[in-house]
Amino acid sequence: MLVLTRKLGEEIVIGEEIRVIVVEIKRGAVKLGIAAPPHTSIHRQEVFSKIQDENKKAGVLPENIREILKNAKPESFKMNRKSPLTNNELS
Amino acid sequence: MIIEVNSAKLGSLKVDSDRLITFPDGIPGFPKVKRYFVVENDKGHPLCWLQAVEDPELAFVVTDPFIFDSQYQPPIPAEEFKRLEIDGGESLALLIIVNVPQEDPLKMTANFMAPLVINAKTRLGKQVILYDSHYSHHKPLLTAPAASRP
């Protein structure tokens, strides 16, 4: 891993299109400004990892998932509107 | 064009290619799987499926967040709408992923913190993580008595 020292207001350039600037350093926290092309996703690592983990878990379903869904009684769901997939036709 | 997917969970499925939803970046955890399609359960069932095309083993249980929270107002950043070319409510569709734990399926939860934001016209989508919101990434979907059953 490349480790760089930067002072307040100094920047790092990654590739041609990504710039990271140190905006503020205060009580153990560094505030960074990031300029990147619109298609670049920028995430806070700990939150991104949480969503990644949640997706990976959701991708592993119980063997009998179809049965589970079939047997789940509609009234046991915490629904507050009855009609599914009303936002826009996707299926 | 009709595409055939031999789903591990749902059996042999046929889908018209114009029903596919493409996630150009994949979704976090599955960056290489780009194309999915929605399969509904029996009529009126609140949950449906999001079957992957490139990986027949991969299917998610998904749902319409508004069924469970009619007040759901995810603060989706304007640049995400711009990126997906969503210009108004007409082209916007939202799904959320449901996690069904193997060990206790009745403790199923849904991820309201990272909805799948989809342009229903172009059928392009992205899972948007709502950093500054109070929405849970694992909100229980079943009522307490069922959910607390051992």
Short mmCIF file of C-alpha atoms in Angstrom, two decimals:
data_model
loop_
_atom_site.label_atom_id
_atom_site.label_comp_id
_atom_site.label_asym_id
_atom_site.label_seq_id
_atom_site.Cartn_x
_atom_site.Cartn_y
_atom_site.Cartn_z
CA MET A 1 0.00 0.00 0.00
CA LEU A 2 1.23 3.46 -0.88
CA VAL A 3 1.36 5.77 2.12
CA LEU A 4 1.57 9.53 1.59
CA THR A 5 1.79 12.46 3.99
CA ARG A 6 -0.36 15.45 3.09
CA LYS A 7 -0.92 18.76 4.85
CA LEU A 8 -4.15 20.72 5.14
CA GLY A 9 -5.20 21.92 1.67
CA GLU A 10 -2.86 19.54 -0.16
CA GLU A 11 -4.13 17.08 -2.73
CA ILE A 12 -3.60 13.61 -4.11
CA VAL A 13 -4.31 12.86 -7.75
CA ILE A 14 -5.31 9.30 -8.70
CA GLY A 15 -5.13 8.57 -12.41
CA GLU A 16 -6.14 11.47 -14.61
CA GLU A 17 -9.54 12.14 -13.18
CA ILE A 18 -9.67 11.65 -9.42
CA ARG A 19 -8.51 14.28 -6.91
CA VAL A 20 -8.57 13.97 -3.14
CA ILE A 21 -8.02 17.07 -1.03
CA VAL A 22 -7.50 17.38 2.73
CA VAL A 23 -10.19 19.86 3.72
CA GLU A 24 -9.96 19.80 7.50
CA ILE A 25 -7.99 18.09 10.26
CA LYS A 26 -9.65 18.28 13.66
CA ARG A 27 -9.44 16.15 16.80
CA GLY A 28 -8.37 12.90 15.19
CA ALA A 29 -10.72 13.24 12.19
CA VAL A 30 -9.69 14.13 8.65
CA LYS A 31 -12.23 15.68 6.31
CA LEU A 32 -11.56 14.83 2.67
CA GLY A 33 -12.95 16.35 -0.49
CA ILE A 34 -13.12 14.02 -3.47
CA ALA A 35 -13.55 15.08 -7.09
CA ALA A 36 -14.22 12.19 -9.47
CA PRO A 37 -16.11 11.54 -12.72
CA PRO A 38 -19.86 10.95 -12.23
CA HIS A 39 -19.65 7.20 -12.93
CA THR A 40 -17.22 6.66 -10.04
CA SER A 41 -18.79 5.22 -6.91
CA ILE A 42 -17.36 6.61 -3.69
CA HIS A 43 -18.20 4.84 -0.46
CA ARG A 44 -17.47 4.94 3.23
CA GLN A 45 -15.73 1.60 3.67
CA GLU A 46 -17.49 0.39 6.82
CA VAL A 47 -20.97 1.09 5.44
CA PHE A 48 -20.13 -0.33 2.03
CA SER A 49 -18.81 -3.53 3.67
CA LYS A 50 -22.00 -3.83 5.70
CA ILE A 51 -24.12 -3.67 2.53
CA GLN A 52 -21.79 -6.10 0.75
CA ASP A 53 -22.15 -8.57 3.64
CA GLU A 54 -25.90 -8.12 3.74
CA ASN A 55 -26.14 -8.81 -0.01
CA LYS A 56 -23.92 -11.88 0.26
CA LYS A 57 -26.09 -13.25 3.05
CA ALA A 58 -29.24 -12.48 1.06
CA GLY A 59 -27.76 -14.39 -1.89
CA VAL A 60 -27.70 -17.57 0.18
CA LEU A 61 -31.27 -18.72 0.65
CA PRO A 62 -32.58 -21.71 2.60
CA GLU A 63 -33.04 -24.85 0.46
CA ASN A 64 -36.80 -24.82 1.03
CA ILE A 65 -37.21 -21.09 0.42
CA ARG A 66 -40.07 -21.56 -2.04
CA GLU A 67 -41.99 -23.55 0.55
CA ILE A 68 -41.23 -20.97 3.23
CA LEU A 69 -42.59 -18.18 1.06
CA LYS A 70 -45.60 -20.20 0.03
CA ASN A 71 -46.49 -20.98 3.64
CA ALA A 72 -45.91 -17.48 4.97
CA LYS A 73 -49.36 -16.13 5.73
CA PRO A 74 -50.04 -12.69 4.27
CA GLU A 75 -51.23 -11.45 7.67
CA SER A 76 -47.89 -12.30 9.26
CA PHE A 77 -46.16 -9.69 7.10
CA LYS A 78 -45.89 -6.18 8.46
CA MET A 79 -47.58 -4.74 5.43
CA ASN A 80 -49.24 -1.39 5.39
CA ARG A 81 -50.26 -1.57 1.77
CA LYS A 82 -51.62 -4.63 0.07
CA SER A 83 -50.72 -4.37 -3.60
CA PRO A 84 -47.25 -5.57 -4.47
CA LEU A 85 -45.04 -4.02 -7.14
CA THR A 86 -47.19 -0.99 -7.63
CA ASN A 87 -44.35 1.47 -8.01
CA ASN A 88 -43.55 0.57 -11.59
CA GLU A 89 -44.02 -2.51 -13.67
CA LEU A 90 -40.77 -4.47 -13.57
CA SER A 91 -41.60 -8.12 -14.07
CA MET B 1 -35.16 -12.46 -27.84
CA ILE B 2 -36.14 -15.12 -25.33
CA ILE B 3 -33.48 -16.04 -22.80
CA GLU B 4 -33.56 -19.28 -20.86
CA VAL B 5 -32.18 -19.50 -17.35
CA ASN B 6 -32.01 -22.73 -15.43
CA SER B 7 -32.47 -21.25 -11.99
CA ALA B 8 -31.21 -23.30 -9.05
CA LYS B 9 -34.08 -22.00 -6.93
CA LEU B 10 -36.91 -21.53 -9.44
CA GLY B 11 -36.30 -24.14 -12.10
CA SER B 12 -36.30 -23.50 -15.83
CA LEU B 13 -37.29 -19.91 -16.61
CA LYS B 14 -37.86 -18.10 -19.86
CA VAL B 15 -37.68 -14.35 -20.09
CA ASP B 16 -37.85 -11.84 -22.89
CA SER B 17 -34.56 -9.94 -23.04
CA ASP B 18 -36.39 -6.62 -22.88
CA ARG B 19 -37.57 -7.53 -19.37
CA LEU B 20 -33.99 -7.74 -18.10
CA ILE B 21 -32.70 -5.17 -15.63
CA THR B 22 -29.02 -4.28 -16.01
CA PHE B 23 -26.87 -3.14 -13.11
CA PRO B 24 -23.75 -1.81 -14.89
CA ASP B 25 -21.67 -2.01 -11.68
CA GLY B 26 -23.32 -5.22 -10.48
CA ILE B 27 -24.44 -4.94 -6.88
CA PRO B 28 -22.04 -4.81 -3.90
CA GLY B 29 -20.83 -8.34 -3.18
CA PHE B 30 -21.65 -9.49 -6.74
CA PRO B 31 -19.84 -7.03 -9.02
CA LYS B 32 -19.63 -9.41 -11.97
CA VAL B 33 -23.32 -10.25 -12.19
CA LYS B 34 -24.94 -7.47 -14.20
CA ARG B 35 -28.27 -8.74 -15.54
CA TYR B 36 -31.31 -9.80 -13.54
CA PHE B 37 -35.03 -10.17 -13.99
CA VAL B 38 -38.02 -10.11 -11.67
CA VAL B 39 -40.09 -13.25 -11.13
CA GLU B 40 -43.32 -12.86 -9.21
CA ASN B 41 -44.70 -15.29 -6.67
CA ASP B 42 -48.36 -16.25 -6.56
CA LYS B 43 -50.66 -13.32 -7.09
CA GLY B 44 -50.81 -11.05 -4.08
CA HIS B 45 -47.67 -12.40 -2.45
CA PRO B 46 -45.69 -9.44 -1.10
CA LEU B 47 -42.31 -10.91 -2.04
CA CYS B 48 -40.88 -11.66 -5.45
CA TRP B 49 -37.59 -12.82 -6.92
CA LEU B 50 -34.68 -11.19 -8.63
CA GLN B 51 -33.02 -13.91 -10.66
CA ALA B 52 -29.49 -13.41 -12.00
CA VAL B 53 -28.93 -14.21 -15.66
CA GLU B 54 -25.16 -14.80 -15.63
CA ASP B 55 -25.32 -16.95 -12.49
CA PRO B 56 -28.29 -19.37 -12.37
CA GLU B 57 -27.39 -20.17 -8.74
CA LEU B 58 -27.97 -16.59 -7.70
CA ALA B 59 -31.43 -15.28 -6.92
CA PHE B 60 -32.54 -12.76 -4.36
CA VAL B 61 -35.86 -12.42 -2.65
CA VAL B 62 -36.92 -8.82 -3.17
CA THR B 63 -39.92 -6.69 -2.43
CA ASP B 64 -41.54 -3.35 -3.08
CA PRO B 65 -40.51 -1.21 -0.09
CA PHE B 66 -43.76 0.77 -0.19
CA ILE B 67 -45.79 -2.31 0.75
CA PHE B 68 -44.03 -2.40 4.08
CA ASP B 69 -43.54 1.32 4.57
CA SER B 70 -45.96 3.52 2.67
CA GLN B 71 -44.08 6.53 4.08
CA TYR B 72 -40.75 5.32 2.68
CA GLN B 73 -38.88 8.37 1.38
CA PRO B 74 -35.32 7.31 0.62
CA PRO B 75 -33.05 10.37 0.29
CA ILE B 76 -31.58 9.32 -3.05
CA PRO B 77 -28.93 11.83 -4.11
CA ALA B 78 -29.74 13.84 -7.24
CA GLU B 79 -26.56 12.66 -8.95
CA GLU B 80 -27.79 9.06 -8.74
CA PHE B 81 -30.99 10.02 -10.56
CA LYS B 82 -28.89 11.85 -13.11
CA ARG B 83 -26.62 8.87 -13.57
CA LEU B 84 -29.60 6.57 -14.14
CA GLU B 85 -31.33 9.22 -16.27
CA ILE B 86 -34.39 9.13 -14.05
CA ASP B 87 -36.22 12.38 -14.72
CA GLY B 88 -39.40 11.88 -12.78
CA GLY B 89 -41.57 9.49 -10.81
CA GLU B 90 -42.69 7.74 -13.99
CA SER B 91 -39.35 6.14 -14.72
CA LEU B 92 -38.44 5.39 -11.11
CA ALA B 93 -38.88 1.93 -9.61
CA LEU B 94 -37.57 0.72 -6.28
CA LEU B 95 -36.95 -2.76 -4.95
CA ILE B 96 -35.31 -3.82 -1.72
CA ILE B 97 -33.41 -7.03 -1.06
CA VAL B 98 -34.75 -9.46 1.53
CA ASN B 99 -32.40 -11.53 3.66
CA VAL B 100 -33.86 -14.88 4.74
CA PRO B 101 -31.54 -16.47 7.34
CA GLN B 102 -31.00 -20.21 6.82
CA GLU B 103 -31.15 -20.92 10.55
CA ASP B 104 -34.35 -18.97 11.14
CA PRO B 105 -36.19 -18.02 7.95
CA LEU B 106 -38.97 -16.33 9.89
CA LYS B 107 -36.49 -13.69 10.99
CA MET B 108 -36.35 -12.40 7.44
CA THR B 109 -35.35 -8.78 7.09
CA ALA B 110 -35.18 -6.25 4.28
CA ASN B 111 -32.56 -3.70 3.42
CA PHE B 112 -34.26 -0.30 3.40
CA MET B 113 -30.87 1.42 3.66
CA ALA B 114 -29.70 0.33 0.20
CA PRO B 115 -32.63 0.18 -2.24
CA LEU B 116 -32.22 -1.01 -5.82
CA VAL B 117 -32.99 2.14 -7.76
CA ILE B 118 -34.16 1.28 -11.25
CA ASN B 119 -35.03 3.29 -14.32
CA ALA B 120 -38.12 1.38 -15.41
CA LYS B 121 -37.84 2.76 -18.96
CA THR B 122 -34.19 2.04 -19.71
CA ARG B 123 -34.14 -0.82 -17.19
CA LEU B 124 -30.83 0.29 -15.77
CA GLY B 125 -30.32 0.02 -12.05
CA LYS B 126 -28.01 0.60 -9.15
CA GLN B 127 -28.06 -0.29 -5.48
CA VAL B 128 -27.84 3.10 -3.82
CA ILE B 129 -26.51 3.23 -0.27
CA LEU B 130 -28.26 5.93 1.75
CA TYR B 131 -25.49 7.14 4.01
CA ASP B 132 -27.31 9.85 5.85
CA SER B 133 -30.61 8.21 6.55
CA HIS B 134 -32.23 6.46 9.48
CA TYR B 135 -33.38 3.51 7.33
CA SER B 136 -32.31 0.09 8.56
CA HIS B 137 -30.33 -2.40 6.49
CA HIS B 138 -32.11 -5.24 8.28
CA LYS B 139 -35.65 -4.35 9.18
CA PRO B 140 -37.83 -7.35 10.15
CA LEU B 141 -40.63 -8.05 7.68
CA LEU B 142 -42.70 -10.42 9.76
CA THR B 143 -44.74 -9.48 12.80
CA ALA B 144 -43.19 -10.07 16.22
CA PRO B 145 -44.90 -13.33 17.30
CA ALA B 146 -43.85 -15.20 14.16
CA ALA B 147 -40.45 -13.56 14.08
CA SER B 148 -39.63 -14.55 17.65
CA ARG B 149 -40.62 -18.17 17.26
CA PRO B 150 -37.59 -20.38 17.97
#
